PDB file of C-alpha atoms in Angstrom:
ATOM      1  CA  UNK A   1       0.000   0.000   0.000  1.00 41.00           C
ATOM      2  CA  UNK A   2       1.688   3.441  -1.133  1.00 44.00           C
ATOM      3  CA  UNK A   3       0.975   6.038   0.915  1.00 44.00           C
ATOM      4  CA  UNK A   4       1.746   9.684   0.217  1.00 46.00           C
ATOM      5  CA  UNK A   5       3.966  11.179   3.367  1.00 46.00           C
ATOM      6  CA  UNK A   6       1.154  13.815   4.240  1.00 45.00           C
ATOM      7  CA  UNK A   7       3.074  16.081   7.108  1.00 47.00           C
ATOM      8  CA  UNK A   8       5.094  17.762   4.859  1.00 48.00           C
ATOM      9  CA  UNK A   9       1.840  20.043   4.163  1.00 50.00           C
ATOM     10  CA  UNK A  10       1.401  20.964   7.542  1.00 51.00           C
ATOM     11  CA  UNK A  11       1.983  24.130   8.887  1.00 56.00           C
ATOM     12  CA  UNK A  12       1.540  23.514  12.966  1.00 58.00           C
ATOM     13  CA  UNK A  13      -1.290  25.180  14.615  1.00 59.00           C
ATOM     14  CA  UNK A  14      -0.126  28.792  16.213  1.00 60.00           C
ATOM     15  CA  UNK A  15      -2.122  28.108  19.588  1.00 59.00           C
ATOM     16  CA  UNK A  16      -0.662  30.965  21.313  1.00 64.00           C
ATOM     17  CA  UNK A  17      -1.901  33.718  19.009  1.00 65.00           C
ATOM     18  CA  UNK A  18      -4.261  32.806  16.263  1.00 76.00           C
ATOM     19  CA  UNK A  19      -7.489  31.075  15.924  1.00 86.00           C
ATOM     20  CA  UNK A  20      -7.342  28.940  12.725  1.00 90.00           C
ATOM     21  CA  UNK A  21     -10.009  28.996  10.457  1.00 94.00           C
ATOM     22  CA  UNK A  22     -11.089  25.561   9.063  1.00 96.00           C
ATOM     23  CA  UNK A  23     -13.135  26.958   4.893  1.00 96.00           C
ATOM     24  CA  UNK A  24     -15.450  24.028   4.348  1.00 95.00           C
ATOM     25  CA  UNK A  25     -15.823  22.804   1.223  1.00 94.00           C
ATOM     26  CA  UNK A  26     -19.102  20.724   0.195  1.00 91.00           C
ATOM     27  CA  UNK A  27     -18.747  18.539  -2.861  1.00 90.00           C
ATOM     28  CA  UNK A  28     -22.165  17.154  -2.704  1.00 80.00           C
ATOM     29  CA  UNK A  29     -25.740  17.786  -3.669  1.00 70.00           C
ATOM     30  CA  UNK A  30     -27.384  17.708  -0.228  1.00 46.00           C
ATOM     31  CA  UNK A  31     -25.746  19.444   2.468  1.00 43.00           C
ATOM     32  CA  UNK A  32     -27.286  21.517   5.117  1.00 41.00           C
ATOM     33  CA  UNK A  33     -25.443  24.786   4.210  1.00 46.00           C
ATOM     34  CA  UNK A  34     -24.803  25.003   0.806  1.00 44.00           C
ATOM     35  CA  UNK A  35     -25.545  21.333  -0.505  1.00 44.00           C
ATOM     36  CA  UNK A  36     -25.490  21.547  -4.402  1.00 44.00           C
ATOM     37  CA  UNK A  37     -24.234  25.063  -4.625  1.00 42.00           C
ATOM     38  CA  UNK A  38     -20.179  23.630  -5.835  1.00 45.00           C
ATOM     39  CA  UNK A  39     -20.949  20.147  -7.184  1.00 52.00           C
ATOM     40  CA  UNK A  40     -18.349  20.432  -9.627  1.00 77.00           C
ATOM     41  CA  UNK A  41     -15.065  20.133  -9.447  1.00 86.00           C
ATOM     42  CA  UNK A  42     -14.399  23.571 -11.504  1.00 88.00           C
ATOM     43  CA  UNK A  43     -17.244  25.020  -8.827  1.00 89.00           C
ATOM     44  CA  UNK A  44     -15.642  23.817  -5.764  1.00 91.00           C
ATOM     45  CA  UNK A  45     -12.207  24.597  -6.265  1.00 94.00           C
ATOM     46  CA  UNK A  46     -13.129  28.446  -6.900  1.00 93.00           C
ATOM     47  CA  UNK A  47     -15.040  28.212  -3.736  1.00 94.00           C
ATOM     48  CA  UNK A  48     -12.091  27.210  -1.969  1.00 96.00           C
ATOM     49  CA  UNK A  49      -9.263  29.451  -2.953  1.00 96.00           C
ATOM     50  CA  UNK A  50     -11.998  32.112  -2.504  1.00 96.00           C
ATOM     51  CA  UNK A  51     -12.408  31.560   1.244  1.00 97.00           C
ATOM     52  CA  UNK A  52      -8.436  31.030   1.182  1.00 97.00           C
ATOM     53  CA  UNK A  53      -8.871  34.763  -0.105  1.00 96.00           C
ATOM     54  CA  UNK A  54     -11.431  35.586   3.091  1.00 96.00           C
ATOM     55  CA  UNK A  55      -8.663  34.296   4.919  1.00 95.00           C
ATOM     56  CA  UNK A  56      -9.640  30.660   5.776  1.00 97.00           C
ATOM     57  CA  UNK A  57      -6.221  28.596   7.292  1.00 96.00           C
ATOM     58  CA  UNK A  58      -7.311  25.056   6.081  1.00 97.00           C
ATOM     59  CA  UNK A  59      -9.681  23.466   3.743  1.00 98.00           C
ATOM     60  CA  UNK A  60     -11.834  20.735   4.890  1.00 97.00           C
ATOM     61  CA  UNK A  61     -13.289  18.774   1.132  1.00 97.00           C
ATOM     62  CA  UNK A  62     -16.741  16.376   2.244  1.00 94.00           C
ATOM     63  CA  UNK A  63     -18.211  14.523  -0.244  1.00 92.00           C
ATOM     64  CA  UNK A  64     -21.143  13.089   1.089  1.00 90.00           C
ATOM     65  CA  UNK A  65     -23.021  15.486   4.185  1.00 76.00           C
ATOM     66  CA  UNK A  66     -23.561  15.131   8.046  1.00 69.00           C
ATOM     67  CA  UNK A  67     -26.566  16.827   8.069  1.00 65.00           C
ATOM     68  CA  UNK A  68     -29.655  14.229   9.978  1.00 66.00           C
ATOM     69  CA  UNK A  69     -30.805  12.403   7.293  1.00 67.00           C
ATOM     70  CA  UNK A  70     -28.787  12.620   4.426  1.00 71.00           C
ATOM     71  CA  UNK A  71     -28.707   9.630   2.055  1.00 78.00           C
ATOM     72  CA  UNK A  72     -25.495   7.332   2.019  1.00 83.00           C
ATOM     73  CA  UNK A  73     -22.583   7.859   0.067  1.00 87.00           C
ATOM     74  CA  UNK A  74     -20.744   4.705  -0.941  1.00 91.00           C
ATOM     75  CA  UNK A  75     -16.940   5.317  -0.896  1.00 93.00           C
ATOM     76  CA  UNK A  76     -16.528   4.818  -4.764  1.00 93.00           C
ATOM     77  CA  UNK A  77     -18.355   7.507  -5.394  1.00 92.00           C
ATOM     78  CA  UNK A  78     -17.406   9.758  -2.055  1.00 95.00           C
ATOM     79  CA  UNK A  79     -13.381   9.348  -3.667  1.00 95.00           C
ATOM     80  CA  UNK A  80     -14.602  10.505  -6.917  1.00 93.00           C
ATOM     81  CA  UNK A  81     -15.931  13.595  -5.919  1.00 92.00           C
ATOM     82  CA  UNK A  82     -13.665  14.626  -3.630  1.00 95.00           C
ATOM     83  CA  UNK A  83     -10.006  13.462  -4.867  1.00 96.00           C
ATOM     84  CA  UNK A  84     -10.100  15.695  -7.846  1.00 95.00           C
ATOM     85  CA  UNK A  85     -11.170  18.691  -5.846  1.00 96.00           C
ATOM     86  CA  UNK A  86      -7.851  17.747  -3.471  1.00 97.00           C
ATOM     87  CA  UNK A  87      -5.915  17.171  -6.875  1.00 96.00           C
ATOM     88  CA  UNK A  88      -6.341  20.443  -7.895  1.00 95.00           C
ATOM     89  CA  UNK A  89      -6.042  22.371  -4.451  1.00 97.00           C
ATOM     90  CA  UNK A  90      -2.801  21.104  -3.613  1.00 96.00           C
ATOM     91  CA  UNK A  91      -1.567  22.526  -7.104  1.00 96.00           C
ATOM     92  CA  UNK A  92      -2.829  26.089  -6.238  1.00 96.00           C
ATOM     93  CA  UNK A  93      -2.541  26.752  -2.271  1.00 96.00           C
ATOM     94  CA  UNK A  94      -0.231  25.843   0.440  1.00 95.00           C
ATOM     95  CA  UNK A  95      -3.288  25.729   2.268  1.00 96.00           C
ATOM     96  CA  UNK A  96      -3.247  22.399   4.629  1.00 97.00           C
ATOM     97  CA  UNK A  97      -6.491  20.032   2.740  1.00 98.00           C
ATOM     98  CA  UNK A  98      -8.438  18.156   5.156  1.00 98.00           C
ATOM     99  CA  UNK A  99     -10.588  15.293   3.951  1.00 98.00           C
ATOM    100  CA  UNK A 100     -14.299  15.261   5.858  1.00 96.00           C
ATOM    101  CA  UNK A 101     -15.244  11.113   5.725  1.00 97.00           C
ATOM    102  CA  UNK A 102     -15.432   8.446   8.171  1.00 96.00           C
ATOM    103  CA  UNK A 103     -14.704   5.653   5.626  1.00 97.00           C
ATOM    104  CA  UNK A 104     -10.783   4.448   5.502  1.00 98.00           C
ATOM    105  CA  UNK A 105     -10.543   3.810   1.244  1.00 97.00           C
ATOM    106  CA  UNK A 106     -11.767   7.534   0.836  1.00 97.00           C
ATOM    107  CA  UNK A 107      -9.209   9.101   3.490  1.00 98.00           C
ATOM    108  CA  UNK A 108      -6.265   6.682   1.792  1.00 98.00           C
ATOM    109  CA  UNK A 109      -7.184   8.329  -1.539  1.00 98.00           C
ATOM    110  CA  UNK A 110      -7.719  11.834  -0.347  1.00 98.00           C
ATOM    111  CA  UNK A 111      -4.087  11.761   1.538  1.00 98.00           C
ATOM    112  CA  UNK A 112      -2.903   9.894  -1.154  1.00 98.00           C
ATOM    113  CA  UNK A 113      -4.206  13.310  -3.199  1.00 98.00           C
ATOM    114  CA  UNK A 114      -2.439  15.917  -0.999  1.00 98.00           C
ATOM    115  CA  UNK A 115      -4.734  16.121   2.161  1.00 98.00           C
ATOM    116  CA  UNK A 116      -3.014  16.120   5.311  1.00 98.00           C
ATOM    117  CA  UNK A 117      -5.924  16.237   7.555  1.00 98.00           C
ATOM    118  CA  UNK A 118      -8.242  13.117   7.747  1.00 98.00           C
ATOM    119  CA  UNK A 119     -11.376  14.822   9.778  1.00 98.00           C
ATOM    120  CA  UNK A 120     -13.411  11.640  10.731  1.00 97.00           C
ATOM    121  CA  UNK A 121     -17.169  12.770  12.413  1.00 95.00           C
ATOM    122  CA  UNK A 122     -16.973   9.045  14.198  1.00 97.00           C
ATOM    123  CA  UNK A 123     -13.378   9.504  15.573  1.00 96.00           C
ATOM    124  CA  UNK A 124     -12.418   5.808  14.312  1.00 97.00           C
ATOM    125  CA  UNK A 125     -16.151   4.672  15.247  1.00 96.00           C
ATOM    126  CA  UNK A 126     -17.585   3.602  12.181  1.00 96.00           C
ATOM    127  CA  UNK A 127     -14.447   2.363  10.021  1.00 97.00           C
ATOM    128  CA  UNK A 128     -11.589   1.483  12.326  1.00 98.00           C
ATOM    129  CA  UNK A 129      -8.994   0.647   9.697  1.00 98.00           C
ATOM    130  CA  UNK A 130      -9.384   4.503   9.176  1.00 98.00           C
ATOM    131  CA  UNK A 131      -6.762   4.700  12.282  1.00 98.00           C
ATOM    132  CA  UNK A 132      -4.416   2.627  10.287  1.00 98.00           C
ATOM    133  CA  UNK A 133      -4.616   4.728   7.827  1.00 98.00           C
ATOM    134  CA  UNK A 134      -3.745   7.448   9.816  1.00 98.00           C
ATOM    135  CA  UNK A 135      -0.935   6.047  11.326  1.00 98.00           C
ATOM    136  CA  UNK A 136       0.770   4.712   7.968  1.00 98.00           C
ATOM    137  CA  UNK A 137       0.299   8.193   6.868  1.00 97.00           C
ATOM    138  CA  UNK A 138       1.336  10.436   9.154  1.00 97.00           C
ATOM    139  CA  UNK A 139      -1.985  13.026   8.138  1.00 98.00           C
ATOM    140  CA  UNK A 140      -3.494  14.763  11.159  1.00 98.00           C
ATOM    141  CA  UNK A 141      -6.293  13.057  12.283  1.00 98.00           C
ATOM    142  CA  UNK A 142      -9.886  14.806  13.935  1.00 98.00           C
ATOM    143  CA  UNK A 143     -11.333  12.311  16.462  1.00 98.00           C
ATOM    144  CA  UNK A 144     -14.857  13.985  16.860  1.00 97.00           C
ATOM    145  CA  UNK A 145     -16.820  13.104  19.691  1.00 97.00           C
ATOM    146  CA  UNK A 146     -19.886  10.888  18.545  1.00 96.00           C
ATOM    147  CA  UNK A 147     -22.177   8.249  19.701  1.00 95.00           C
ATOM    148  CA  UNK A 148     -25.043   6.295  18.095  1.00 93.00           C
ATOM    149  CA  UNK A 149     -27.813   7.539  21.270  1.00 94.00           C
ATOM    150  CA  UNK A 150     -27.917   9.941  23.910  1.00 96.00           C
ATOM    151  CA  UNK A 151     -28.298   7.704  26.842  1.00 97.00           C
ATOM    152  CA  UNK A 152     -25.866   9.643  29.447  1.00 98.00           C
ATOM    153  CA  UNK A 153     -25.292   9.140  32.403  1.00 98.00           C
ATOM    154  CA  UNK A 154     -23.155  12.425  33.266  1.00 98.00           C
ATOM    155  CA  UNK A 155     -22.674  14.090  29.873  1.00 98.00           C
ATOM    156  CA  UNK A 156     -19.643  15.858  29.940  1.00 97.00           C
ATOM    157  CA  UNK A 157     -17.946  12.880  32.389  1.00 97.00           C
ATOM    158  CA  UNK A 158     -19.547  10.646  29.374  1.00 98.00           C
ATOM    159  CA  UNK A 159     -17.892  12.546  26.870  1.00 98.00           C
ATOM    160  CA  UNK A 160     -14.222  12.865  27.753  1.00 97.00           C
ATOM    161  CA  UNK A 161     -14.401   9.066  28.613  1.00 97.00           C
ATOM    162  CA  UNK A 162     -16.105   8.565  24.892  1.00 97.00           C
ATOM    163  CA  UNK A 163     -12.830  10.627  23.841  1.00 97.00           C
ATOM    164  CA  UNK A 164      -9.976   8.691  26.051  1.00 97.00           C
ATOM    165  CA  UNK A 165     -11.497   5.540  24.588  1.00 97.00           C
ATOM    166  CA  UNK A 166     -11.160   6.726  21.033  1.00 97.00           C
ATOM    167  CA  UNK A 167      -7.994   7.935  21.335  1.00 97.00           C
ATOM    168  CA  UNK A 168      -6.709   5.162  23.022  1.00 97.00           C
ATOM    169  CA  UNK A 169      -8.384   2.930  19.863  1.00 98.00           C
ATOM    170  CA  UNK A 170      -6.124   5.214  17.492  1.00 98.00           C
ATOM    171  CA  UNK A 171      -2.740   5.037  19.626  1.00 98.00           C
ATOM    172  CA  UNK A 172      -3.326   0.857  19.962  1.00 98.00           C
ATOM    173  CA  UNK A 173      -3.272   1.131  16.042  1.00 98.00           C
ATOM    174  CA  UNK A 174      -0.326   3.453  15.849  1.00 98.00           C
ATOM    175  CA  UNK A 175      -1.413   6.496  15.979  1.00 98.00           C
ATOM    176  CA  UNK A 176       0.957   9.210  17.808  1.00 97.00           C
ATOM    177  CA  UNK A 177      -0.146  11.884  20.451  1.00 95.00           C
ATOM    178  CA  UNK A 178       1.358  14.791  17.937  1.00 95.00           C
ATOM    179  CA  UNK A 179      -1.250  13.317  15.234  1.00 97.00           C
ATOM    180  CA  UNK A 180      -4.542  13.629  16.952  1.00 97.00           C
ATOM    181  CA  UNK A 181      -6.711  17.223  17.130  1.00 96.00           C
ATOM    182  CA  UNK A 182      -9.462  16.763  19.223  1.00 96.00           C
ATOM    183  CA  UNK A 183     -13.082  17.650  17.854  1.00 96.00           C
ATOM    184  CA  UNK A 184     -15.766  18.070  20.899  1.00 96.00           C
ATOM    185  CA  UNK A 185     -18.340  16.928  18.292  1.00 97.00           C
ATOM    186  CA  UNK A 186     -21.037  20.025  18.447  1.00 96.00           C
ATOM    187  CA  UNK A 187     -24.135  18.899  16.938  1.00 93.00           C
ATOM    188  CA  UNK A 188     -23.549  15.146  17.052  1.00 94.00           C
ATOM    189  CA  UNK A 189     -25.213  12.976  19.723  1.00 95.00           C
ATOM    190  CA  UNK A 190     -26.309  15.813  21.420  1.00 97.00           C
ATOM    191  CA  UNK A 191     -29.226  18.245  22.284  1.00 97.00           C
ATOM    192  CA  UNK A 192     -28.978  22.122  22.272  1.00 97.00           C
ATOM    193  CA  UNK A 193     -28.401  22.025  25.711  1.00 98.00           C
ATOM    194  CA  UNK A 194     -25.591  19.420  25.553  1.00 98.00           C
ATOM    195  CA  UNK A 195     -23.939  21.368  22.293  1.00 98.00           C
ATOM    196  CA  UNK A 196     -24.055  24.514  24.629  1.00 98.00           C
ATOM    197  CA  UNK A 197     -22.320  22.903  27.607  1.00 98.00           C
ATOM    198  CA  UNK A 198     -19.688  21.330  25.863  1.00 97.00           C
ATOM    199  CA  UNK A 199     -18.864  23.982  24.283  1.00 97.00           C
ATOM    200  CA  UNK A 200     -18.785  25.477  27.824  1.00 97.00           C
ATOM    201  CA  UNK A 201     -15.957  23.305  28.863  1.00 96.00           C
ATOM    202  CA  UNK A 202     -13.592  22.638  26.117  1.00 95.00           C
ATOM    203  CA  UNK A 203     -11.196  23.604  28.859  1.00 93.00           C
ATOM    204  CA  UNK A 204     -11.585  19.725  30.358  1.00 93.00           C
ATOM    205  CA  UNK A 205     -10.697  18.696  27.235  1.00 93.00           C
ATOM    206  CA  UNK A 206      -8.426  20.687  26.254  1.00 90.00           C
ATOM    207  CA  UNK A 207      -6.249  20.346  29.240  1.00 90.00           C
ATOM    208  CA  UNK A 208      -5.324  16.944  27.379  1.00 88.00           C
ATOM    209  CA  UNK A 209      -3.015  18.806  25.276  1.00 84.00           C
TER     210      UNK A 209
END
């Protein structure tokens, strides 16, 4: 399996003074936000470099949406809409490319394309070989906080344990501390209330490092 050596494309985050600004980038006809609007790869890429222009840091490419509801994406067709849009990125911005899927063949083709990010809404959940992707890699890898209910017990106690359990999943599969950005997982498993209170502490899981 050839992998592409994806770090080399990453700048490291500047935590001490800057907020970076993820541009997301919706190759699909269906999303909550904007589904249908840059379906095309021509459509898509001028959508990106123009929120590189509006000064986005990264570029997050999704090819099938999050939003409740949405009909399933298979991964032939998720890697065909995305890896052109990643093709063609990497040719025209240093920007860092992060691929939005929770499905390990799409994430090997996307890195494989230039991204250096693999943002994964089930943190390793749904497709666990997605870790070993990840760790042959190198890319960055988002471990979102998700769950198929909302059966807490104490929500944000539930939570970070959710988290230490999928990062431990990604280290036992080679994974490295310096790889992993943590994602809290606002809107996912959770009621407004919960969405507001764990955005409330990010501090507890922050403190992680």
């Amino acid at each position: 399996m050839s992998h592409m050596q994806s770090d080399e494309k990453w700048r490291p985050f500047d935590k001490q003074h800057k907020t970076e600004v993820m541009g997301i980038v919706n190759v699909t006809p269906d999303s909550f936000s904007d589904g249908g609007a840059y379906n095309t790869v021509v459509s898509a890429v001028d959508h990106a470099l123009a929120l590189v222009n509006d000064g986005a840091d990264i570029l997050d490419i999704g090819g099938e949406s999050t939003r409740p509801g949405a009909d399933y994406v298979d991964e032939a067709e998720e890697t065909n809409r995305v890896v052109p849009v990643i093709e063609a990125l990497v040719e025209k911005t240093d920007r860092p490319v992060s691929i939005d899927t929770y499905k390990s063949k799409t994430a090997e083709a996307a890195v494989n394309a230039g991204a250096s990010i693999i943002n994964d809404v089930w943190g390793g959940l749904y497709d666990p070989e997605i870790l070993d992707v990840a760790a042959a890699t190198k890319a960055k890898l988002i471990i979102t906080h998700n769950r198929k209910d909302r059966n807490y017990t104490d929500f944000m106690t539930d939570v970070c344990e959710d988290l230490r359990r999928q990062i431990e999943a990604a280290k036992k599969r080679g994974v490295q501390k310096e790889q992993i950005i943590l994602d809290p997982g606002v809107g996912f498993a959770k009621s407004p209330a919960q969405n507001i209170e764990v955005i409330r502490h990010l501090d507890d899981i922050a403190v992680w490092g």
